[in-house]
Short mmCIF file of C-alpha atoms in Angstrom, two decimals:
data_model
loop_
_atom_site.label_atom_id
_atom_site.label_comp_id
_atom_site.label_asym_id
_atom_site.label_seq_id
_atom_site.Cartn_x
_atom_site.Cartn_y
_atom_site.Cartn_z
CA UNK M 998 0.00 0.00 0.00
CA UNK M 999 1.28 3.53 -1.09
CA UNK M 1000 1.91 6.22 1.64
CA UNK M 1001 -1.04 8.29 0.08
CA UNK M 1002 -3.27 5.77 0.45
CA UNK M 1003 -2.28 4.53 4.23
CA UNK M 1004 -2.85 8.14 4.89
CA UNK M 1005 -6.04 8.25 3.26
CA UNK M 1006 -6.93 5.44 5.55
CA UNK M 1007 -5.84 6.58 8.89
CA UNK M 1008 -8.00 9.71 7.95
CA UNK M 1009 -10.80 7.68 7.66
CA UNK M 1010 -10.46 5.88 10.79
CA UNK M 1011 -9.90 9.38 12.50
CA UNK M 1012 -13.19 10.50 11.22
CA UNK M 1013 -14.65 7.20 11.94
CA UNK M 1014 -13.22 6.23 15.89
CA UNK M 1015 -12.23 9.83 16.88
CA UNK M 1016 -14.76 11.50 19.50
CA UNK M 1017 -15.42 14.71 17.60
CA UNK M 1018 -17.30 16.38 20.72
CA UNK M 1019 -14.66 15.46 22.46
CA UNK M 1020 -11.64 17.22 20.47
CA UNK M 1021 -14.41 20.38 19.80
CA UNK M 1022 -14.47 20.60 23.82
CA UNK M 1023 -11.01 21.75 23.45
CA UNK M 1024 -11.50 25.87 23.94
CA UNK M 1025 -7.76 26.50 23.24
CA UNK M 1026 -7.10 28.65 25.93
CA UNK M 1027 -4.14 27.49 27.10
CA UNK M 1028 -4.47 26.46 30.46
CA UNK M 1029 -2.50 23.12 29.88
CA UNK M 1030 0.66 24.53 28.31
CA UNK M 1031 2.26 25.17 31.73
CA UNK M 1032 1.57 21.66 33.16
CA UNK M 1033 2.77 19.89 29.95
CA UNK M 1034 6.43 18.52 30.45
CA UNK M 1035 7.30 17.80 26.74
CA UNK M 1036 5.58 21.75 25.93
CA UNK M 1037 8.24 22.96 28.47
CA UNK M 1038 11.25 21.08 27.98
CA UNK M 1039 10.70 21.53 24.44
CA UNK M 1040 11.13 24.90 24.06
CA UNK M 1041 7.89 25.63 24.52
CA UNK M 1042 6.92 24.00 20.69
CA UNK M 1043 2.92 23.84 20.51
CA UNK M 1044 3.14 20.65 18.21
CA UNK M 1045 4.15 19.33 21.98
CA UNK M 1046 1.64 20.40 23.59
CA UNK M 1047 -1.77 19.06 24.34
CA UNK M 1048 -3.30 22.03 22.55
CA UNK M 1049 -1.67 21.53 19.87
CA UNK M 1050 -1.72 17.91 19.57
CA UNK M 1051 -5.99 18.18 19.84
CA UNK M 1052 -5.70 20.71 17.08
CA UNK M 1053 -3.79 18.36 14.86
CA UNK M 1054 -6.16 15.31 15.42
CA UNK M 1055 -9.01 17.39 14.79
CA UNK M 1056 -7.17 18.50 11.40
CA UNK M 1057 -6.33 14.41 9.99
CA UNK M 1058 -9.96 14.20 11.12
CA UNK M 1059 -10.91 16.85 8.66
CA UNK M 1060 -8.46 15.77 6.06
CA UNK M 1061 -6.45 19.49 6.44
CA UNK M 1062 -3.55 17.88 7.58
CA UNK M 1063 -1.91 14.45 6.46
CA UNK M 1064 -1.17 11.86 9.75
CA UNK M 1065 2.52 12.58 8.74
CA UNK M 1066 6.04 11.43 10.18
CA UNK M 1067 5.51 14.83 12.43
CA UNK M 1068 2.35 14.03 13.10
CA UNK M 1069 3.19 10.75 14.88
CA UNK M 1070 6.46 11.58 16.20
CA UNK M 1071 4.13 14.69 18.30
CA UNK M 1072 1.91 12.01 19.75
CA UNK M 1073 4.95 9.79 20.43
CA UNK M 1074 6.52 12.06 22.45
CA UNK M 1075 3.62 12.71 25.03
CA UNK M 1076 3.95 10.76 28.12
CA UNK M 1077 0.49 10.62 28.57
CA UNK M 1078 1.11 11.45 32.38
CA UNK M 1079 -2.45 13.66 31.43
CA UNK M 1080 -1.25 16.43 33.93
CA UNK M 1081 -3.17 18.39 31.07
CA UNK M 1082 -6.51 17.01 32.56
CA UNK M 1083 -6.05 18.30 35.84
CA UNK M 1084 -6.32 21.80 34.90
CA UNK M 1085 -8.61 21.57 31.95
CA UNK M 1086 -11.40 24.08 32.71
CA UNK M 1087 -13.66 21.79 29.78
CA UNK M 1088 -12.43 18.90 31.05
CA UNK M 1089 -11.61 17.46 28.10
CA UNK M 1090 -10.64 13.46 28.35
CA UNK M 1091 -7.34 14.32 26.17
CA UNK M 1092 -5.76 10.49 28.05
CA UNK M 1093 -8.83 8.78 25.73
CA UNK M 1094 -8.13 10.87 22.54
CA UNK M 1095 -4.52 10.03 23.08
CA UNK M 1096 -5.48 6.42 23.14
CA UNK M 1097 -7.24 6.05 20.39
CA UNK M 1098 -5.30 8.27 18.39
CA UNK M 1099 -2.33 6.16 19.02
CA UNK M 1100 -4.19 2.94 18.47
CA UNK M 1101 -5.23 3.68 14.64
CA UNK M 1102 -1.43 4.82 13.96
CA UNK M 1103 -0.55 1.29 15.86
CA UNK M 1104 -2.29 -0.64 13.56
CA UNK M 1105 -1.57 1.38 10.47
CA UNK M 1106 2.01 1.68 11.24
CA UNK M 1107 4.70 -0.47 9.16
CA UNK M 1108 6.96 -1.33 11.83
CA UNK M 1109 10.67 -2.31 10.78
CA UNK M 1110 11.24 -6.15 11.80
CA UNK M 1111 13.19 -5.64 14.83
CA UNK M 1112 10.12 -3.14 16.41
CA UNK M 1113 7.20 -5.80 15.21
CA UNK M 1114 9.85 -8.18 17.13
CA UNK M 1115 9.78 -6.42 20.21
CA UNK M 1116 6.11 -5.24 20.34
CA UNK M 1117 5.07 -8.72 19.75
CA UNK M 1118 7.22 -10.20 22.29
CA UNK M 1119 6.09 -7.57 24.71
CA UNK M 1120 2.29 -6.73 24.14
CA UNK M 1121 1.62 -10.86 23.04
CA UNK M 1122 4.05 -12.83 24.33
CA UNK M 1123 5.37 -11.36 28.08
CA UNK M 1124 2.71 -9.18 29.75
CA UNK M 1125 -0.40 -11.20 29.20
CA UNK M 1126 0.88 -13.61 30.52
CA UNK M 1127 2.31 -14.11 34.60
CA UNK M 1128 4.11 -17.21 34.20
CA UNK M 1129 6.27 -15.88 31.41
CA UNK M 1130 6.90 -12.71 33.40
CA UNK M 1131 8.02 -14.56 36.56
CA UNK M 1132 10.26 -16.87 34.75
CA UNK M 1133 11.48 -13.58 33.00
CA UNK M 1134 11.86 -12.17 36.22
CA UNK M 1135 13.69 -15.86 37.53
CA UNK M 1136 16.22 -15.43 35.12
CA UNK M 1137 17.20 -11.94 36.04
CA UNK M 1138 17.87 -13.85 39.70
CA UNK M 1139 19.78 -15.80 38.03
CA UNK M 1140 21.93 -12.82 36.52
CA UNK M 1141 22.07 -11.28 39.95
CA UNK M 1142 22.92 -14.56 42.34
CA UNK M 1143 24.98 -16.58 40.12
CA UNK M 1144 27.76 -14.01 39.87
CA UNK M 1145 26.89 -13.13 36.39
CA UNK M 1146 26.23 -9.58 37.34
CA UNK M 1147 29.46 -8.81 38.93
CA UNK M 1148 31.38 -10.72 35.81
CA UNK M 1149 29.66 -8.32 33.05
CA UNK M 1150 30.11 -5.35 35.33
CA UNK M 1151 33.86 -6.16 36.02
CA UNK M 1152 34.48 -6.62 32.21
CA UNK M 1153 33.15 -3.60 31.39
CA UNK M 1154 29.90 -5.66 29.36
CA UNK M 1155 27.74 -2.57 30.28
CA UNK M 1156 30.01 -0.38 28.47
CA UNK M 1157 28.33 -1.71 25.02
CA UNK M 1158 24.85 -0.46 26.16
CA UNK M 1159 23.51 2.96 26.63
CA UNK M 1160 24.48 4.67 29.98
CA UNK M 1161 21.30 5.45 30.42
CA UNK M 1162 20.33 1.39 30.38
CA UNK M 1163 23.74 0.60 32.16
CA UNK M 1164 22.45 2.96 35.26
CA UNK M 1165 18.58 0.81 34.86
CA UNK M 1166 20.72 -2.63 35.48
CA UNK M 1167 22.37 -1.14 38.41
CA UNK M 1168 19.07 0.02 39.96
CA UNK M 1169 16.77 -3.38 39.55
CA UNK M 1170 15.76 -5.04 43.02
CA UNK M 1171 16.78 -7.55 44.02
CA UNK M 1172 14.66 -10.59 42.09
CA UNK M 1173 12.35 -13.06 44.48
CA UNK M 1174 13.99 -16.57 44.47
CA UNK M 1175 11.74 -19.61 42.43
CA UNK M 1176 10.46 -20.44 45.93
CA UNK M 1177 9.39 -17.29 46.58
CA UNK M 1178 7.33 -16.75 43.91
CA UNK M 1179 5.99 -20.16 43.67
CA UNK M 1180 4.36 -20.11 47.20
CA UNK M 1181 1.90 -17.02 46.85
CA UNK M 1182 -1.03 -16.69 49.10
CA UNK M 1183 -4.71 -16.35 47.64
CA UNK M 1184 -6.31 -15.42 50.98
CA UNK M 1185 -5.19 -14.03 54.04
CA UNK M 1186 -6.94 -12.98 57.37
CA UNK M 1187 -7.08 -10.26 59.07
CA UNK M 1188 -5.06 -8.69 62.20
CA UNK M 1189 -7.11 -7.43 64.71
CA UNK M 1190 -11.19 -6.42 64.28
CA UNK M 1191 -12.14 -6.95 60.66
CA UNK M 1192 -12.44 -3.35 58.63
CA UNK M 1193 -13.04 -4.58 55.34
CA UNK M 1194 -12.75 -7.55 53.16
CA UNK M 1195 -10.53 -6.46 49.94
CA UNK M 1196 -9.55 -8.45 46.97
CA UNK M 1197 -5.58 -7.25 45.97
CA UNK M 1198 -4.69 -6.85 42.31
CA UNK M 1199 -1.33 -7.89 42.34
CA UNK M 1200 -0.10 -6.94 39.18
CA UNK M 1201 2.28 -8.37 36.59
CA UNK M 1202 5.25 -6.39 36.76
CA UNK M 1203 4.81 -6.11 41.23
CA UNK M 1204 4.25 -9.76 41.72
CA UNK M 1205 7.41 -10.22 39.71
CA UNK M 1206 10.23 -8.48 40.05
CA UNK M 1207 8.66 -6.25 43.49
CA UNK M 1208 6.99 -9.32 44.90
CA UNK M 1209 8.58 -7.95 48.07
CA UNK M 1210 6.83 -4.96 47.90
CA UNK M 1211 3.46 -6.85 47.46
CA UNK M 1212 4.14 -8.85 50.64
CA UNK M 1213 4.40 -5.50 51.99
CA UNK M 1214 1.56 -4.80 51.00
CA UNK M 1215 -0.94 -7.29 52.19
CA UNK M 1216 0.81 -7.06 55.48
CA UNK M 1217 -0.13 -3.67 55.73
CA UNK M 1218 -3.69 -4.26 54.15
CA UNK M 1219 -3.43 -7.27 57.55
CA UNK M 1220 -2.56 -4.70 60.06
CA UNK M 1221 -5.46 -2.41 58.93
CA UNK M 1222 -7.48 -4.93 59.55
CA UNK M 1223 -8.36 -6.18 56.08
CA UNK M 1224 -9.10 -9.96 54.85
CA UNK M 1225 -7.71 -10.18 51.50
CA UNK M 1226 -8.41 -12.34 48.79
CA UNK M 1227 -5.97 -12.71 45.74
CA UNK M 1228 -7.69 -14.30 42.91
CA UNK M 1229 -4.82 -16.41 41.07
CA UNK M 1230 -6.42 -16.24 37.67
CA UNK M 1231 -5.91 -12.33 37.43
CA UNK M 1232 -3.70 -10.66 35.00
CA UNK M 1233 -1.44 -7.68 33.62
CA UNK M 1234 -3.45 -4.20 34.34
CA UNK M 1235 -3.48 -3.81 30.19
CA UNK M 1236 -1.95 -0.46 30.58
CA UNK M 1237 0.75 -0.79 28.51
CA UNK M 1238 -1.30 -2.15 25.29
CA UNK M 1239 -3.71 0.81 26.07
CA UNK M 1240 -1.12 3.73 26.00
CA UNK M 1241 1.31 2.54 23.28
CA UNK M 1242 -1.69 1.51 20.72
CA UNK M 1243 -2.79 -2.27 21.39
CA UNK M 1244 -6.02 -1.47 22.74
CA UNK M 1245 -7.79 -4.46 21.28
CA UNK M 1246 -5.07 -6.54 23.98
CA UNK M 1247 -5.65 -4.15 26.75
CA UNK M 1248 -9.54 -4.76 25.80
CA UNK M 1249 -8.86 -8.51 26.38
CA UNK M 1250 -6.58 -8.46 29.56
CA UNK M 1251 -10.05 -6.36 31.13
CA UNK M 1252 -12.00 -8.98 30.50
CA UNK M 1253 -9.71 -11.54 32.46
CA UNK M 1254 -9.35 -9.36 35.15
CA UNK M 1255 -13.36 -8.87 35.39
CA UNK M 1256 -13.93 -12.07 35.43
CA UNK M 1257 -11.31 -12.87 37.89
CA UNK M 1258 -12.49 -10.10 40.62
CA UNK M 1259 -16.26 -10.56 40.08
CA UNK M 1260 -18.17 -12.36 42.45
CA UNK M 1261 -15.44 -12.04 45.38
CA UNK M 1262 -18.34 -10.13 47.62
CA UNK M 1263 -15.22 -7.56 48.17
CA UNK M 1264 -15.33 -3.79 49.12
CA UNK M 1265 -12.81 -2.67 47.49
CA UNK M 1266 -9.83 -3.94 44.51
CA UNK M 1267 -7.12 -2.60 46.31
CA UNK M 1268 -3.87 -1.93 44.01
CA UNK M 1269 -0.03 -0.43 44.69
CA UNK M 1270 1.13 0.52 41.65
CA UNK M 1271 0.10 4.05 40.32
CA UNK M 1272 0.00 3.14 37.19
CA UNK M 1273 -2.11 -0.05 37.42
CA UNK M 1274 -4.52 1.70 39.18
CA UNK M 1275 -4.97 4.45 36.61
CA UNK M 1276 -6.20 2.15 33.83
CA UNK M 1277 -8.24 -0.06 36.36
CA UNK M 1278 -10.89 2.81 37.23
CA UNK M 1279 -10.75 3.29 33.24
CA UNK M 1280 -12.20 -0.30 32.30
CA UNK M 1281 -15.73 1.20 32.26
CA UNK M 1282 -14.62 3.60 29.69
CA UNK M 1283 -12.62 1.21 27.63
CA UNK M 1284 -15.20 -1.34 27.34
CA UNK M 1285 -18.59 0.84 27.53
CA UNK M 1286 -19.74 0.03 24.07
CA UNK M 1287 -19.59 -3.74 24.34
CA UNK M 1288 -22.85 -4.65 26.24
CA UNK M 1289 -21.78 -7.93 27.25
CA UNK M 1290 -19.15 -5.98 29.40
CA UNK M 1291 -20.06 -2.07 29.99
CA UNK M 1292 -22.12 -2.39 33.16
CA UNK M 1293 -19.54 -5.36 34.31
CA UNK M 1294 -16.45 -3.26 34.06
CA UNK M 1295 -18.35 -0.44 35.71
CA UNK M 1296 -18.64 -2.28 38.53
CA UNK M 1297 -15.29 -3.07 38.53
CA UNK M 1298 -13.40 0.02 38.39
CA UNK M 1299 -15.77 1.74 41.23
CA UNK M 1300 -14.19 -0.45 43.18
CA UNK M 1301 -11.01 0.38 42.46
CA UNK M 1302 -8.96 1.97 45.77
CA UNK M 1303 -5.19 2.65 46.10
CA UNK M 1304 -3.55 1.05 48.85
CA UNK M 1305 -3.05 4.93 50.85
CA UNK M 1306 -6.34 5.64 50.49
CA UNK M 1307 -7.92 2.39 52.03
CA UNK M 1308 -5.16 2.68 55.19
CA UNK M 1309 -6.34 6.55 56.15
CA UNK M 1310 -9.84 5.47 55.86
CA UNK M 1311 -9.59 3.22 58.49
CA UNK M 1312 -7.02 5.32 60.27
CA UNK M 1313 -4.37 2.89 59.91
CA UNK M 1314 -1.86 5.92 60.70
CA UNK M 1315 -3.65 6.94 64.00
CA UNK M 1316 -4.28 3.16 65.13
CA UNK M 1317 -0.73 1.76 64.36
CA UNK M 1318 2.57 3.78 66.31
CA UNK M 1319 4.26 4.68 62.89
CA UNK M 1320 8.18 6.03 63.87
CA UNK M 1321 11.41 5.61 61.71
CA UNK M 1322 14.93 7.29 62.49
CA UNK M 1323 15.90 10.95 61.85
CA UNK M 1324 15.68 11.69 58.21
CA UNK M 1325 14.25 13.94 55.47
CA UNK M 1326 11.35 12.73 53.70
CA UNK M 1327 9.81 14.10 50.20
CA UNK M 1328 7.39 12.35 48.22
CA UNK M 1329 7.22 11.94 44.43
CA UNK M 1330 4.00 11.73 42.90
CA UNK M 1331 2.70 8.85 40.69
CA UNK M 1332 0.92 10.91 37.75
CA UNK M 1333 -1.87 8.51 36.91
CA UNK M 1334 -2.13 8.03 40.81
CA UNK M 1335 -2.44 11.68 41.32
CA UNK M 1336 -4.01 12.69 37.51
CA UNK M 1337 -6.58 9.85 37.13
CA UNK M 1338 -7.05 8.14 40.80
CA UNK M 1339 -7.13 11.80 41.95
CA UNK M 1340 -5.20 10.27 45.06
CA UNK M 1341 -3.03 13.12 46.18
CA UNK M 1342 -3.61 13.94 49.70
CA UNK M 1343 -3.39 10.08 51.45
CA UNK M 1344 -0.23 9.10 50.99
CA UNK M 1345 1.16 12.62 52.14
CA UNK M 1346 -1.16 12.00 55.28
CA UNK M 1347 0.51 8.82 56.04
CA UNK M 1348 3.92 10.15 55.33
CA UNK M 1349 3.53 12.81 57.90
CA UNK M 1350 2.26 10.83 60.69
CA UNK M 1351 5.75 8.84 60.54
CA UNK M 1352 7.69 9.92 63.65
CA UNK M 1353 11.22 10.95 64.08
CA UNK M 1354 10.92 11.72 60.47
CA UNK M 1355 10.37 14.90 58.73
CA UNK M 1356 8.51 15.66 55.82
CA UNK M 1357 9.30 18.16 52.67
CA UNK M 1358 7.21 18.50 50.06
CA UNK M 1359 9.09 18.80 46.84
CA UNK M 1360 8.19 21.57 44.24
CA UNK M 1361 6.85 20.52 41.00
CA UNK M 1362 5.70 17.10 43.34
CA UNK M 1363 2.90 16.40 40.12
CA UNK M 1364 5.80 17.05 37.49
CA UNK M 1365 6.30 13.91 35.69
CA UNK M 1366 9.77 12.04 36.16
CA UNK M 1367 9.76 10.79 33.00
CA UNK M 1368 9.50 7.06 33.44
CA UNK M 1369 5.70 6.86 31.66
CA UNK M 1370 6.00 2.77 31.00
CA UNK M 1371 8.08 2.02 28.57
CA UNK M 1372 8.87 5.64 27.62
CA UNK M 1373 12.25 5.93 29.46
CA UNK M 1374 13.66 2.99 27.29
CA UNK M 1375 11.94 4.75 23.98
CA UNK M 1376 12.60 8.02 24.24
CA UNK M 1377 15.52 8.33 26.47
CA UNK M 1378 17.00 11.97 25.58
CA UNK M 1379 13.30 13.54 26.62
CA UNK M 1380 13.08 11.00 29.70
CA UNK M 1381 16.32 11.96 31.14
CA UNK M 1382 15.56 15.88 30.97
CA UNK M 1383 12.52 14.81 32.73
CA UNK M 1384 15.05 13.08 35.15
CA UNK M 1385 17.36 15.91 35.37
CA UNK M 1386 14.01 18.31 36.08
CA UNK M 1387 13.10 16.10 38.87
CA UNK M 1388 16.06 15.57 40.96
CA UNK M 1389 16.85 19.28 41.20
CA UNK M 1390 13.54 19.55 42.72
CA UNK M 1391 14.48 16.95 44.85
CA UNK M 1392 17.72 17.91 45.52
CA UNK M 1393 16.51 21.45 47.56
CA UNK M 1394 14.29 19.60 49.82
CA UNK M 1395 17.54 18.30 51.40
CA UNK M 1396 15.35 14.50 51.55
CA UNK M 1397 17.34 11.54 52.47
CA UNK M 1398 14.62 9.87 51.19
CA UNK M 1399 12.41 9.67 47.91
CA UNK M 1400 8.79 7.88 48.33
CA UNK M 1401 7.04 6.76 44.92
CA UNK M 1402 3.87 4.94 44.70
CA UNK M 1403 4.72 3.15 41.42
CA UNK M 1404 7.24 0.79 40.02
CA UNK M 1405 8.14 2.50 37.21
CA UNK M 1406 8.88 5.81 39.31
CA UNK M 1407 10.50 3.86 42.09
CA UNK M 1408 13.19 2.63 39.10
CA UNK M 1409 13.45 6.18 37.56
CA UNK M 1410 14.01 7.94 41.10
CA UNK M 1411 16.80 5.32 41.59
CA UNK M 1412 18.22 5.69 37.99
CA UNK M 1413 18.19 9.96 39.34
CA UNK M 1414 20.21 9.02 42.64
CA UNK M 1415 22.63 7.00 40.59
CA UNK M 1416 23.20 9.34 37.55
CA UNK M 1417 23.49 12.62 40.35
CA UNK M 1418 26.15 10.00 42.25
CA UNK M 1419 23.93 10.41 45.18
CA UNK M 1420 23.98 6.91 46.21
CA UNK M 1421 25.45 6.67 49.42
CA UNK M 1422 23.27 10.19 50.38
CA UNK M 1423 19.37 9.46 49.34
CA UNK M 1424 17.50 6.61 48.82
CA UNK M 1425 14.17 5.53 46.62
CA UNK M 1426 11.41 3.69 48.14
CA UNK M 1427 8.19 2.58 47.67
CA UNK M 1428 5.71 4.25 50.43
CA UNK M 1429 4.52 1.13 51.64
CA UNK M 1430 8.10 -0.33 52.05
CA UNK M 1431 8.48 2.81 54.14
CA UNK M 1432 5.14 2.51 55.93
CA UNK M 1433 5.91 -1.21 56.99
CA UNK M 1434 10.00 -0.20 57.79
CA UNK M 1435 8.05 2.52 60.42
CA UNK M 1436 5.51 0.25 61.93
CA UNK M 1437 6.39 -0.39 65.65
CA UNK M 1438 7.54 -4.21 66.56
CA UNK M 1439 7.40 -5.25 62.51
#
């Protein structure tokens, strides 16, 4: 097929899956521009901005502009961290245009072989499924235990790779043993008077290579008095396939994940990762024109809690004596956590009920870090200013210490403290690492 006519094409599909009301709610007024990272680090370029990337949809749409290499390389470069949302006086849904949009260039996109290679492996052949992703994550144990690391690192190996990647090798946890990950609960009781009974999504990615920070987790979820059930059948979140244009698979990894929660007479779905949890409470949007599903993923996703917000509603932080030893404290937000779960506020609370701590909130907290999935691997050069942006901020706050509330920020924060050769001075952590390091006589 000619370029003209794969154009002509995409056009169509613009005018026929695009959400015209939705890109005509755009008012162009600018309120966006300053909370855009890629408009700002850009040089302030409206083709990166999410202004300007509406006005361009609207325009393939409309057949005045042609879904050109610029075209795609403007919606490539958003991180989708939808910090644009937040401040839209319309409140225009610019994550779901972004989706879509990215999803008819997906699958009218001629990929070289080595990129249909890797998409394949990853959105087909890894995520969807958890076996492959903990044998994945078995070999990396493997790499770390059986002295392979230190060999490649003593031989200068990582030399041959970007530095970028060399740092991301230095900063992976520590991976669960087979034995580990082979004995996983699927129910667990509570400590203390019953609050709630919870099911715990445990995710693909956190019950892999941070299984350690899932048994945190629960423990906590224990302590607040929670019974938890953790369905075994559940799968990857589907966020990945939904933001990088393989909504069809994110469309099918709902569907497992419905039918694995439903009928578990639970409260809430309680998740940890920021970024799971964003495109959980979006399931009744993603499937709400399939009837079969629509009211069924409804359900789901308004059940959907983050793991802060469930402990200060039961006033795990008043209950439980929560103390840790002298140190500086700042806290690094999780955009879909903070953008889409609109969870801001509880896991500051917690943090500042830790004693012998102190707390300092960083400026910029909501900026992105530049991590955004896979986006950090992609499109390194932008990530890293990202990175760069964010550790100055963090840098004036003094911290010792950097909390996250998603994998993927956890790993960029550490890749920051690396890179500024801060290692032996500041640390990353996962908030409910550091909830369960401050609990009293844990």
């Amino acid at each position: 097929m000619t370029t003209a006519k794969k154009q002509k094409m995409i056009q169509e599909l613009f005018k026929e899956r695009m959400n015209e009301d939705e890109l005509l709610n755009c008012m162009r007024c600018g309120f966006c521009l300053p909370s855009c990272p890629t408009y700002t680090m850009s040089g302030f370029k409206e083709s990166q901005s999410p202004r300007g990337r509406i006005a361009m949809m609207k325009g393939v749409m409309d057949g005045l502009i042609e879904p050109d290499e610029e075209f795609k390389r403007s919606l490539n470069l958003c991180l989708g961290c939808l910090a644009c949302q937040t401040v839209c006086p319309s409140g225009v849904k610019y994550g779901h245009l972004l989706e879509d949009a990215r999803d008819i260039l997906a699958q009218n996109n001629s990929y070289s072989f080595p990129v249909r290679a890797v998409r394949k492996t990853v959105f087909n052949g890894l995520f969807p499924n958890p076996n492959r992703m903990k044998r994945t994550a078995g070999l990396l144990g493997f790499y770390q235990r059986s002295g392979l690391q230190n060999v490649a690192r003593k031989i200068g190996f990582l030399g041959l790779i970007p530095a970028h990647m060399a740092l991301m090798e230095k900063v992976l946890p520590d991976m669960p043993t087979r034995q580990e990950v082979k004995n996983r609960p699927e129910h667990l009781e509570p400590i203390g008077a019953k609050t709630h009974r919870v099911a715990f999504f445990s995710g693909c990615l956190m019950d892999s290579m941070f299984l350690k920070t899932n048994d945190a987790t629960t423990r906590l979820l224990q302590l607040a008095g929670c019974e938890i059930v953790i369905p075994k059948d559940q799968t990857c979140c589907g966020a990945l396939h939904g933001h990088y244009g393989e909504k069809s698979g994110s469309k099918e990894l709902a569907k497992r994940n419905i039918e694995a929660f439903e009928g578990l007479n639970v409260d809430f779905i309680i998740t940890n990762a920021g970024g799971c949890g964003g495109f959980l409470v979006e399931y009744g949007h993603l499937l709400k024109d399939e009837p079969m599903w629509a009211e069924r993923a409804k359900a789901f996703s308004e059940k959907v809690k983050d793991i802060t917000e469930i402990l200060v509603a039961v006033g795990f932080h008043q209950k439980v004596k929560l103390m840790l030893p002298q140190q500086i404290i700042t806290y690094q937000d999780s955009c879909h956590l903070r953008n889409v779960m609109k969870t801001e506020a509880a896991p500051r609370t917690l943090l500042k009920a830790i004693q012998g701590s102190v707390y300092q909130e960083m400026n910029d907290a909501g900026h992105c870090c530049g991590s955004a999935g896979i986006y950090n691997i992609i499109e390194s050069e932008m990530s890293m200013k990202m990175l760069d942006y964010k550790m100055e901020q963090a840098k004036n706050t003094k911290a010792t210490t950097i909390v996250t509330a998603n994998p993927g920020c956890l790993l960029q924060m550490k890749l920051g403290i690396e890179k500024e050769g801060l290692s032996t001075k500041m640390r990353a952590v996962h908030i409910v690492d550091l909830l369960l390091e401050a609990v009293v006589g844990e």
